[in-house]
Short mmCIF file of C-alpha atoms in Angstrom, two decimals:
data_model
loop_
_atom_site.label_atom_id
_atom_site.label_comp_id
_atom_site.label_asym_id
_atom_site.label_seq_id
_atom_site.Cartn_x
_atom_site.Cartn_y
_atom_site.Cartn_z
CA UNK A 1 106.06 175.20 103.09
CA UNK A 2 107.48 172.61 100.80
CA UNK A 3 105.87 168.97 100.27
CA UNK A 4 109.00 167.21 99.89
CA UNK A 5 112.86 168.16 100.60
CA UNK A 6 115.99 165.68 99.57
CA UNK A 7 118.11 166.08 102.66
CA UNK A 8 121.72 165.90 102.08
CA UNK A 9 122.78 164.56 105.99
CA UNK A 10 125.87 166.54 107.16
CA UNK A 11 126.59 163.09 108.56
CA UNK A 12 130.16 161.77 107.22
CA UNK A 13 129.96 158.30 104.95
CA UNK A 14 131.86 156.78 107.51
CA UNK A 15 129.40 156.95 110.26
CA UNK A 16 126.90 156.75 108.15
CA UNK A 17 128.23 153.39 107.46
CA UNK A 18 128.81 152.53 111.19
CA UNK A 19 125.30 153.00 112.32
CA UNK A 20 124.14 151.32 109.09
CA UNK A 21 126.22 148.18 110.42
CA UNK A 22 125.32 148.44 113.84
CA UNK A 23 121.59 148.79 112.88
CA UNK A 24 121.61 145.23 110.57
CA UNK A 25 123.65 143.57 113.53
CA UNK A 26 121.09 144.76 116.15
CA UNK A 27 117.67 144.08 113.61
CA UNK A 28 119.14 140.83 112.96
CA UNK A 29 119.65 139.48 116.41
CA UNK A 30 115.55 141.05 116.79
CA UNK A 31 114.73 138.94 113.61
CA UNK A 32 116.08 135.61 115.17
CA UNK A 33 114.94 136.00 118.40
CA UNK A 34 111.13 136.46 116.94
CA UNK A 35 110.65 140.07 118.30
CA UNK A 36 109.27 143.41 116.90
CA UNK A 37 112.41 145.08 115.11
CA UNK A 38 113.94 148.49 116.93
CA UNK A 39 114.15 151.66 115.63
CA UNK A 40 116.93 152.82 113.64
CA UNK A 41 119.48 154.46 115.80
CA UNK A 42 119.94 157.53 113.55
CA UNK A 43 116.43 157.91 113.65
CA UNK A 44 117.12 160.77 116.73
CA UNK A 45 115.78 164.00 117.82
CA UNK A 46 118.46 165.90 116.22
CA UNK A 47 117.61 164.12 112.86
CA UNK A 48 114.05 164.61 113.47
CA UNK A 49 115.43 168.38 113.89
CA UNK A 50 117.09 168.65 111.13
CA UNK A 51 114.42 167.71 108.95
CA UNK A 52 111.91 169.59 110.43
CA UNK A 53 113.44 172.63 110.12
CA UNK A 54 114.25 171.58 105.66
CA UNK A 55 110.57 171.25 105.67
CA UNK A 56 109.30 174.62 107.63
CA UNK A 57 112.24 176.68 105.99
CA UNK A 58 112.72 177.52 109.49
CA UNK A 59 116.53 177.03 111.10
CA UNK A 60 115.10 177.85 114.67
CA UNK A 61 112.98 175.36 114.72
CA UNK A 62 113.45 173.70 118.23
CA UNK A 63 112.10 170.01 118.69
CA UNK A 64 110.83 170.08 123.07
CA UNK A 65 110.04 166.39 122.86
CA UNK A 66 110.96 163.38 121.07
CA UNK A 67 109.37 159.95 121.00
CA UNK A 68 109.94 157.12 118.50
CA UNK A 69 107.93 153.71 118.50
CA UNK A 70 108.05 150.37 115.84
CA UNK A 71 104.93 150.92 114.02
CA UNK A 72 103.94 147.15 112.61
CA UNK A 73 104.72 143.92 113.92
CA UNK A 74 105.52 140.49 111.80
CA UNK A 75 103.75 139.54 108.82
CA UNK A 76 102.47 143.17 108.04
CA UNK A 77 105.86 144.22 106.34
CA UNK A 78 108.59 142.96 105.11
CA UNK A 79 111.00 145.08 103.40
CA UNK A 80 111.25 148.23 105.06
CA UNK A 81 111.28 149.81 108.73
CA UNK A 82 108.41 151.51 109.97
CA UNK A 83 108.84 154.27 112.61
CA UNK A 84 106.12 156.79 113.99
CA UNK A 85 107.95 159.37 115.65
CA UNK A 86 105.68 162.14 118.10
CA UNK A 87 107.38 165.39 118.32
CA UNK A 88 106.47 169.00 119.98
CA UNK A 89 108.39 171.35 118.54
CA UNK A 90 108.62 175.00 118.93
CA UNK A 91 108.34 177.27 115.15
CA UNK A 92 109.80 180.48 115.79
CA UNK A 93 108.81 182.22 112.46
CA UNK A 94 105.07 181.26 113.39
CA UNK A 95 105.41 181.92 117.37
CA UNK A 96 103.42 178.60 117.60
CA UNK A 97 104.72 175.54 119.36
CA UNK A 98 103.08 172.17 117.84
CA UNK A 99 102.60 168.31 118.38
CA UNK A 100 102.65 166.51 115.38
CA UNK A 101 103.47 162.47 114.32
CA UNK A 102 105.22 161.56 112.02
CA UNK A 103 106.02 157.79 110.24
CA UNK A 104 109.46 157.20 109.09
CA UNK A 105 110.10 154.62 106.53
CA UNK A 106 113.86 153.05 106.75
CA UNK A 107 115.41 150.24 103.93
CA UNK A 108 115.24 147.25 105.99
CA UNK A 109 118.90 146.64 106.79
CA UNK A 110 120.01 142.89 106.86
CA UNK A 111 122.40 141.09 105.24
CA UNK A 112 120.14 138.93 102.77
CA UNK A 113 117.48 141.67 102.17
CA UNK A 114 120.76 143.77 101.05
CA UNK A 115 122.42 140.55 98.61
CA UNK A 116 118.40 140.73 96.96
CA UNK A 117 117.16 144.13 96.29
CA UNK A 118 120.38 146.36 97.49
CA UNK A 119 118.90 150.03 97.23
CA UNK A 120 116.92 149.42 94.44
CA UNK A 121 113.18 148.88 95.80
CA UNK A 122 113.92 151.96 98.35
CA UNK A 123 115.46 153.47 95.43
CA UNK A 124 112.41 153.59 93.20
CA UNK A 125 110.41 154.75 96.18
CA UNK A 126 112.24 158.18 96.74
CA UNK A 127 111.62 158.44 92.81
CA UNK A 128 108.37 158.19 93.10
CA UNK A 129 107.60 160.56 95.94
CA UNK A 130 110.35 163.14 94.67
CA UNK A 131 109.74 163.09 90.44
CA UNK A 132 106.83 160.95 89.65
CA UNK A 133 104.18 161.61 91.93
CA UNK A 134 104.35 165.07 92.01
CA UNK A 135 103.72 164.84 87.84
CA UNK A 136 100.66 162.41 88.16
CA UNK A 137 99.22 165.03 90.95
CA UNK A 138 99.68 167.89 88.55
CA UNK A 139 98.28 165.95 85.27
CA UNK A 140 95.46 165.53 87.85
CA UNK A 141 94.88 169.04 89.15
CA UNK A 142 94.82 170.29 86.14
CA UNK A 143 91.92 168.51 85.38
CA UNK A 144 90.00 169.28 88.59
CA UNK A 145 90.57 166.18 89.94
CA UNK A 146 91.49 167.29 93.79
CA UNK A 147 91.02 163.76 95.37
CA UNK A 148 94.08 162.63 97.20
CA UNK A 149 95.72 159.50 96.83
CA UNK A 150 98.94 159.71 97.70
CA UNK A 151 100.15 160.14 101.55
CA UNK A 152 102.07 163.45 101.94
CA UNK A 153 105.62 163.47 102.09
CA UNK A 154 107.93 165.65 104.63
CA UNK A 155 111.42 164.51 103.25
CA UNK A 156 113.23 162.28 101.12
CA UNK A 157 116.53 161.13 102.07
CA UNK A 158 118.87 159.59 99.86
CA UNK A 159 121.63 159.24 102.21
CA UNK A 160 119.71 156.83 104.65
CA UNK A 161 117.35 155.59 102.17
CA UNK A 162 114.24 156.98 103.88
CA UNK A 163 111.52 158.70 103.59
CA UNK A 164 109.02 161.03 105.81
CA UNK A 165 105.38 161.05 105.62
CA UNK A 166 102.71 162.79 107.64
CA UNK A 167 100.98 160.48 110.13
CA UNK A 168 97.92 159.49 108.65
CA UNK A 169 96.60 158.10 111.84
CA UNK A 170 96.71 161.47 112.96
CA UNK A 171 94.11 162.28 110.35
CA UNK A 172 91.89 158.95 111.09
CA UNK A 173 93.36 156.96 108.24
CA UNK A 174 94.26 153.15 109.53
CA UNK A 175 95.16 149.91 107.53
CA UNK A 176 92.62 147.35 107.28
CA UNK A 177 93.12 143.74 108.48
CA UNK A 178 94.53 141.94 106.41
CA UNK A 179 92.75 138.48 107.82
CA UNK A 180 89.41 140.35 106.91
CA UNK A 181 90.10 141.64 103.50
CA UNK A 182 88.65 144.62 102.06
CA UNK A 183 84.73 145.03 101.62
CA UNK A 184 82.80 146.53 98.78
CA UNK A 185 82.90 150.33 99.96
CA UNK A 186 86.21 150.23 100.54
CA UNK A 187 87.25 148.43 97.07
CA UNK A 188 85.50 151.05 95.19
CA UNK A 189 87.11 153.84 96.58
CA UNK A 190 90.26 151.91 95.84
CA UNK A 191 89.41 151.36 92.75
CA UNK A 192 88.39 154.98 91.60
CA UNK A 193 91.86 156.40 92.82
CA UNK A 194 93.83 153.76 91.28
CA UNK A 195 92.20 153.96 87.97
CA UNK A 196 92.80 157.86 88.18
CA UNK A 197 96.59 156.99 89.00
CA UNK A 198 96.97 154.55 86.31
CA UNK A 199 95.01 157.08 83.73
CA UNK A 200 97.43 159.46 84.62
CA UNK A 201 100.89 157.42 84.40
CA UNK A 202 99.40 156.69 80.82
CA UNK A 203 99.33 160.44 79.98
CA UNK A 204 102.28 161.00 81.57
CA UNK A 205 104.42 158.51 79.78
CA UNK A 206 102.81 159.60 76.40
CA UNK A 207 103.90 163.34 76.60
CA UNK A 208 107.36 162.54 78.27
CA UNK A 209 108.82 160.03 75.69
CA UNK A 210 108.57 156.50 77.48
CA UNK A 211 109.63 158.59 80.83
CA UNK A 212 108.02 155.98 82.95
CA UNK A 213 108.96 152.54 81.31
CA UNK A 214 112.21 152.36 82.40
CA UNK A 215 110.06 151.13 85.99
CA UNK A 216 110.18 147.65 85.33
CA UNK A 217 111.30 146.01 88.97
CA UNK A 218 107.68 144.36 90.21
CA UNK A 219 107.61 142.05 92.39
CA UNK A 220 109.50 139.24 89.80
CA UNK A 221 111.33 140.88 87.56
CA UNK A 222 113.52 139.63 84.58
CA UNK A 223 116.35 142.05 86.08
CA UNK A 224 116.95 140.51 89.16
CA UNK A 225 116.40 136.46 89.54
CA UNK A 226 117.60 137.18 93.24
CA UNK A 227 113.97 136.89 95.04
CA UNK A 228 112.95 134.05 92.31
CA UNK A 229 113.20 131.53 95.86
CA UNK A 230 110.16 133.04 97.54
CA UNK A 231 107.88 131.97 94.33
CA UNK A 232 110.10 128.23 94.01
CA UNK A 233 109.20 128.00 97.56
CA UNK A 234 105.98 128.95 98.08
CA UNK A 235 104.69 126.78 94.78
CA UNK A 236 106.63 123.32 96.48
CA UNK A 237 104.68 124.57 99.89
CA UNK A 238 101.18 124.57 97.41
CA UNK A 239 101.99 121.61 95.38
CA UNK A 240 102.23 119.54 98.58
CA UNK A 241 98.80 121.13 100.47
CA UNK A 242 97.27 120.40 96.68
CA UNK A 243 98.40 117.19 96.59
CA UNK A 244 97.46 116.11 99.89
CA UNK A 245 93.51 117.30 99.28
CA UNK A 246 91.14 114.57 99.02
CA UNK A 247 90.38 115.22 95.06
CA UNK A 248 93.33 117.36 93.61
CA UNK A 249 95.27 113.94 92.51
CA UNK A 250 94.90 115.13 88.77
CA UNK A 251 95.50 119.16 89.78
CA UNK A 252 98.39 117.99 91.66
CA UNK A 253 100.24 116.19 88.77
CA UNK A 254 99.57 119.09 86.42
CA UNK A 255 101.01 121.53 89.10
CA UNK A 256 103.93 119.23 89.07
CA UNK A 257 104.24 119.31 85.11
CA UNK A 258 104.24 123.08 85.69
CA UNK A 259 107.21 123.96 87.58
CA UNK A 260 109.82 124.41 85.42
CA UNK A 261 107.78 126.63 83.56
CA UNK A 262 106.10 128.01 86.66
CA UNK A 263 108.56 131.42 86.70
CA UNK A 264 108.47 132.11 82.93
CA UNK A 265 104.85 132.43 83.34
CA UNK A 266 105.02 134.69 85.85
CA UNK A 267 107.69 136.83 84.36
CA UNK A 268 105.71 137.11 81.08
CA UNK A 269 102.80 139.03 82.90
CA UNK A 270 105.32 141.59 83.75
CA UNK A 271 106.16 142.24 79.95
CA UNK A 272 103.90 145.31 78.36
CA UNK A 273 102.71 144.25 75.46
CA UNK A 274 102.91 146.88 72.89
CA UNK A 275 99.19 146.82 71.63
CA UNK A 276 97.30 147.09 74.96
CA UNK A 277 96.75 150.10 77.49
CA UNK A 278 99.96 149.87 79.72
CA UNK A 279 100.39 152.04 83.30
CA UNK A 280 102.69 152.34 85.63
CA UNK A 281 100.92 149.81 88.47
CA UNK A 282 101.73 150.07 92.54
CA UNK A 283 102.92 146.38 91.83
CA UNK A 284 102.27 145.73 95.60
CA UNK A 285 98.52 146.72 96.34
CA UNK A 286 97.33 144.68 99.26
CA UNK A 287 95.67 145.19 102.21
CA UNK A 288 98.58 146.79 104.06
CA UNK A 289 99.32 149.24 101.56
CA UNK A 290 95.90 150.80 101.61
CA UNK A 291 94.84 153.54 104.67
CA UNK A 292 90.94 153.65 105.25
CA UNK A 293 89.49 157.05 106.74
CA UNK A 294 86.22 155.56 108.68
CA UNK A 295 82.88 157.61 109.67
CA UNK A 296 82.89 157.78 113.68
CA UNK A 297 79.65 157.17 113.67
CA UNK A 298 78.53 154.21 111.37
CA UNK A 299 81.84 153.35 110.69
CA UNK A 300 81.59 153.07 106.63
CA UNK A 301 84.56 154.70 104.72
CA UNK A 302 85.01 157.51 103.65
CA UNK A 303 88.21 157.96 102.22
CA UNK A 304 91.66 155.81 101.47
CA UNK A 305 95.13 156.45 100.89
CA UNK A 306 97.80 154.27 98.63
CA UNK A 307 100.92 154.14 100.30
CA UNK A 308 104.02 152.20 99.14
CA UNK A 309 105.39 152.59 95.85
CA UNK A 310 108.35 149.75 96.49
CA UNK A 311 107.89 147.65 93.74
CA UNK A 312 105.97 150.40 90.69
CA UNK A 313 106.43 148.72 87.51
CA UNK A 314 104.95 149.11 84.03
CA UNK A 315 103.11 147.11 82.53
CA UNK A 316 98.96 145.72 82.25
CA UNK A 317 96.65 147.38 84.91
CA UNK A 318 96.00 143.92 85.24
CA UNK A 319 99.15 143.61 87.39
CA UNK A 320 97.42 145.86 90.06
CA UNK A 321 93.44 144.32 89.62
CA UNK A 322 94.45 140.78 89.80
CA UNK A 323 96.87 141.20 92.51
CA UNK A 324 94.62 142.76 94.59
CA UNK A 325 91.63 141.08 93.76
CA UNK A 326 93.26 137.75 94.50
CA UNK A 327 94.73 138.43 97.58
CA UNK A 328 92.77 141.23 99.70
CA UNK A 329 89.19 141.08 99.10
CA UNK A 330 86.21 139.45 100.92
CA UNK A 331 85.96 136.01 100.13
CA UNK A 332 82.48 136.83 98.15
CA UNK A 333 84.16 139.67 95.92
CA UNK A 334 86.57 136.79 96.03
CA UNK A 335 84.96 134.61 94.17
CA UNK A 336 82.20 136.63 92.74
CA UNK A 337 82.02 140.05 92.11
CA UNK A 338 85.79 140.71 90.44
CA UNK A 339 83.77 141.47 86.75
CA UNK A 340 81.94 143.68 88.47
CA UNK A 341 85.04 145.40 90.29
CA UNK A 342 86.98 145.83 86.80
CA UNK A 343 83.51 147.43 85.25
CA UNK A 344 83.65 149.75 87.81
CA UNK A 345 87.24 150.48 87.80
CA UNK A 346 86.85 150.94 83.63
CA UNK A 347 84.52 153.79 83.77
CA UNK A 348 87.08 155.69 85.83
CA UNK A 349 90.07 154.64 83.84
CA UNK A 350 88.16 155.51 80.21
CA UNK A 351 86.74 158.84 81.72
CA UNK A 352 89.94 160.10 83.19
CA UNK A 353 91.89 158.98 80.13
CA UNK A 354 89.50 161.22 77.70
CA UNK A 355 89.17 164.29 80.08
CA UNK A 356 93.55 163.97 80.19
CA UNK A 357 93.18 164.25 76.33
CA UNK A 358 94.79 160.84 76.04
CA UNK A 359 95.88 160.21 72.59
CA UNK A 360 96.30 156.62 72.28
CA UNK A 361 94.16 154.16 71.88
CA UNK A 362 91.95 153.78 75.01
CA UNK A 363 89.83 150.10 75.16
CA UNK A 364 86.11 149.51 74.68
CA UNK A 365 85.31 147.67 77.81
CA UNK A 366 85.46 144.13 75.94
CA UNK A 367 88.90 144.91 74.75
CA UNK A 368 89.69 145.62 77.97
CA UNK A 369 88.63 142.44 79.51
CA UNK A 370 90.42 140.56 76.46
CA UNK A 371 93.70 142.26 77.34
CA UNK A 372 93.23 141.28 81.28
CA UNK A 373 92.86 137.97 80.19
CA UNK A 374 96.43 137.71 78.46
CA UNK A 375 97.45 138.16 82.31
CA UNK A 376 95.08 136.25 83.90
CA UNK A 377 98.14 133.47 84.86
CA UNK A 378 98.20 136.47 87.49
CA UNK A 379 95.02 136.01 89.03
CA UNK A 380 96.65 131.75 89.56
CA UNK A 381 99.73 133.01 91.18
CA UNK A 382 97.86 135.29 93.72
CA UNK A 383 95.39 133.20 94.84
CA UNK A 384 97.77 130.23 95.43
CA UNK A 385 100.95 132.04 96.12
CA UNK A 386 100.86 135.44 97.03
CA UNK A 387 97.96 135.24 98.99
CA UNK A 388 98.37 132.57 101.38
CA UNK A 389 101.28 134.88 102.97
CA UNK A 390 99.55 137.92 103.40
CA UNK A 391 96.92 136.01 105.18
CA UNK A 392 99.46 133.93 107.11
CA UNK A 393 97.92 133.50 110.74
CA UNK A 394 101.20 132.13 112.44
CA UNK A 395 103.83 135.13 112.13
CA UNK A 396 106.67 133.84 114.45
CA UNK A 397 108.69 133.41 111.49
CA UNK A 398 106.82 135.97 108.91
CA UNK A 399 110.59 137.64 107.93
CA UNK A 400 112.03 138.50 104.77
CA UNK A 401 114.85 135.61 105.83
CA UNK A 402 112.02 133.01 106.07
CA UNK A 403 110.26 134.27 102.71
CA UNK A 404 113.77 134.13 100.69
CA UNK A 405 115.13 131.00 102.21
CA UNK A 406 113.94 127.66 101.28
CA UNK A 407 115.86 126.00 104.05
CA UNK A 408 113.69 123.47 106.33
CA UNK A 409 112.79 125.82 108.45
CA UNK A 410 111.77 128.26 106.32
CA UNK A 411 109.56 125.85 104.29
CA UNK A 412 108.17 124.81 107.24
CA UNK A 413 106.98 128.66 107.45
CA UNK A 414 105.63 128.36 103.77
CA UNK A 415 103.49 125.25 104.45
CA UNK A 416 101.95 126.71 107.56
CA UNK A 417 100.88 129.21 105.49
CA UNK A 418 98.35 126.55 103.98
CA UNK A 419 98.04 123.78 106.63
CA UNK A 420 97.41 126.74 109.44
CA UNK A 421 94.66 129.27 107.28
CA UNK A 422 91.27 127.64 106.70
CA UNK A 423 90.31 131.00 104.83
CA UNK A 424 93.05 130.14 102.20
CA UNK A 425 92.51 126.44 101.81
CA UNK A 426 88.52 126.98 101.25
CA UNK A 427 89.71 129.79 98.31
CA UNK A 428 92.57 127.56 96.45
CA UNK A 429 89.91 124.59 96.90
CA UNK A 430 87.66 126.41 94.94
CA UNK A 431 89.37 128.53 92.32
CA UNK A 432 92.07 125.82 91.59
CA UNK A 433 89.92 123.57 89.43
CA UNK A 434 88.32 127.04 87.78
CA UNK A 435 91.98 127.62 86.64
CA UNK A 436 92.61 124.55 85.41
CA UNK A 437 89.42 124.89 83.51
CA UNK A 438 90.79 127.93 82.05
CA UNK A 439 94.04 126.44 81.28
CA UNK A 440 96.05 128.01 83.46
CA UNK A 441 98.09 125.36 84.24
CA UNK A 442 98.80 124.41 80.96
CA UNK A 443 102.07 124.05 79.93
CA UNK A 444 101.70 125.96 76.78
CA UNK A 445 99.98 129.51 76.98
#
């Protein structure tokens, strides 16, 4: 059977376009009224049909039950639509009849989210599962290197902007919370499979001409100044919790001094820079986008999965290491072990890189460390920006609305991030003046 299928929908534009509208209307009203957002309404059993039978090569393939459930609530995601949908379904051509689960990822439809991002972050998603990924997996194969990081995907469809994956819940992988962050064992698994990815996007782009650096939509992008409000926002919301902490008076005025320069620094660790090792990064690798297979028994990990490939961009690994580092470990990797993380990750990056035949120039370990460096404004803008909303403990309002909006309300959102998380007011209190020391929040870098 085939891993992945683009589904043209026999469904005519017009519809299409109806149940699009009456989707945003109904997940807007949810979004106001603070509740858990509904299912799509396309998302039915004869879709689920339909689909099936693209992916068994089987036209008799007869779905006997249908059940479709939200699968996160506030704060966990917010760009896209997460559905797991149970089905027993009867396969002809095996004489079998099977219950499987399935999670369904939908573009978020709402008026704002649309004005920001249109198609484009779903957009590069179904690239990635239908092109890219399926190139990085080969590159990797062909080395004997079996482990899987990607989730597998059932279906891409262009028409609805969604896309199918296998239930990894069904095969014992489940997110991690957030509020605890991700421990050692966990980390280094992470960080094996991403260094393995990134080796491999390196290789990739070097024997296909550039083919990967047209990706350059992270998170801020110079392409689209659209979502430039959530980092305006979020720095006022940090300036004020600095300023107000018995200490900070000098921090505070230099955050102050920083503003208007605040998104050019941001921007700039986006740009590749020509001489270092550049990848194509997840660009989103928290917590939430990282699936932990646990041992029964004594509970330690023993496998992970990265899902969600929204925001892929290309550019410094360090885009993905401090990222993640500054906004999903435990507060002692935190604050203390992130040198040892990026040795670690190295050796897997250098290794993978040689045994791919890599014919650029691949880093001694220093060099490698000097080149993270140049992005280490990143490692700033995590900790005091990024961070204190995936950790946010109050997520009445934890919408892509509130995060885009600077409106009263919605700062009020953005300062409760701070005033509300103890965890993220003892880690700003104690990197902040580290950052300074560095720098960082120096006008000129």
């Amino acid at each position: 059977m085939s891993s992945c299928k683009v589904l043209q929908s026999d469904v005519a534009a017009s519809d299409l376009e109806r149940q699009l509208k009456a989707d945003m209307k109904k997940q807007s009203q949810l979004s106001k009224d603070g509740l858990t957002m509904e299912c799509p309404s396309w998302l039915n059993q004869e879709y689920m049909e339909q689909c099936l039978r693209s992916h068994y090569n089987d036209n008799e393939l007869e779905i006997l039950k249908f059940q479709a459930t939200p699968c996160l609530g506030k704060g966990e995601n917010y760009l896209g639509v997460l559905t797991r949908v149970k089905v027993e379904f009867l396969l002809p051509s095996k004489n079998v009849t099977e219950t499987r689960s399935y999670v369904v990822k939908s573009m978020l439809q709402d008026k704002i989210f649309d004005e920001v991002y249109g198609s484009d972050v779903f957009l590069c998603e179904m690239i990635m599962y239908e092109k890219v990924i399926p190139k990085l997996k080969t590159l990797l194969s062909d080395i004997n290197e079996a482990e899987e990081i990607f989730a597998r995907t059932v279906a891409v469809d262009r028409r609805r902007s969604c896309l199918i994956f296998e239930d990894l819940n069904e095969r014992n992988y489940f997110t991690v919370d957030r509020l605890k962050g991700l421990n050692r064992e966990i980390v280094e698994l992470m960080l094996r499979k991403l260094a393995k990815m990134h080796a491999a996007s390196a290789v990739l782009n070097e024997r296909e001409s550039g083919y990967l650096e047209s990706f350059q939509r992270g998170l801020v992008s110079r392409h689209n100044d659209k979502n430039y409000s959530v980092v305006t926002g979020m720095f006022d919301a940090c300036k004020k919790f600095v300023a107000q902490s018995p200490g900070f008076q000098d921090i505070s005025q230099k955050l102050e001094k920083l503003k208007d320069n605040y998104m050019e620094l941001c921007l700039r660790v986006f740009d590749p820079m020509p001489n270092h090792l550049n990848v194509l990064n997840h660009g989103d690798l928290w917590s939430t986008n990282i699936m932990v297979k646990y041992d029964p028994v004594s509970g330690k990990p023993l496998d992970m999965i990265i899902i969600d490939y929204q925001f892929v961009v290309w550019g410094s690994p360090g885009i993905d290491l401090w990222y993640n580092f500054n906004t999903s470990l435990e507060e002692d990797l935190h604050l203390n072990k992130q040198d040892e993380l990026i040795q670690n990750y190295y050796y897997t990056l250098s290794d993978t890189l040689k045994k791919l035949s890599f014919q650029g120039h691949i880093p001694t370990l220093h060099e490698f460390h000097l080149q993270l460096e140049e992005k280490a404004f990143y490692r700033l803008h995590s900790t005091c920006f990024i961070q204190p909303i995936h950790r946010c403990i109050d997520t009445g309002d934890a919408d892509f609305a509130t995060l885009i909006k600077n409106t009263k309300h919605a700062m009020q959102f953005k300062e409760s991030c701070y005033t509300k998380n103890p965890y993220c007011q003892r880690i700003i209190r104690h990197l902040l003046p580290k950052f300074e020391r560095k720098g960082l929040l120096c006008l000129n870098q």
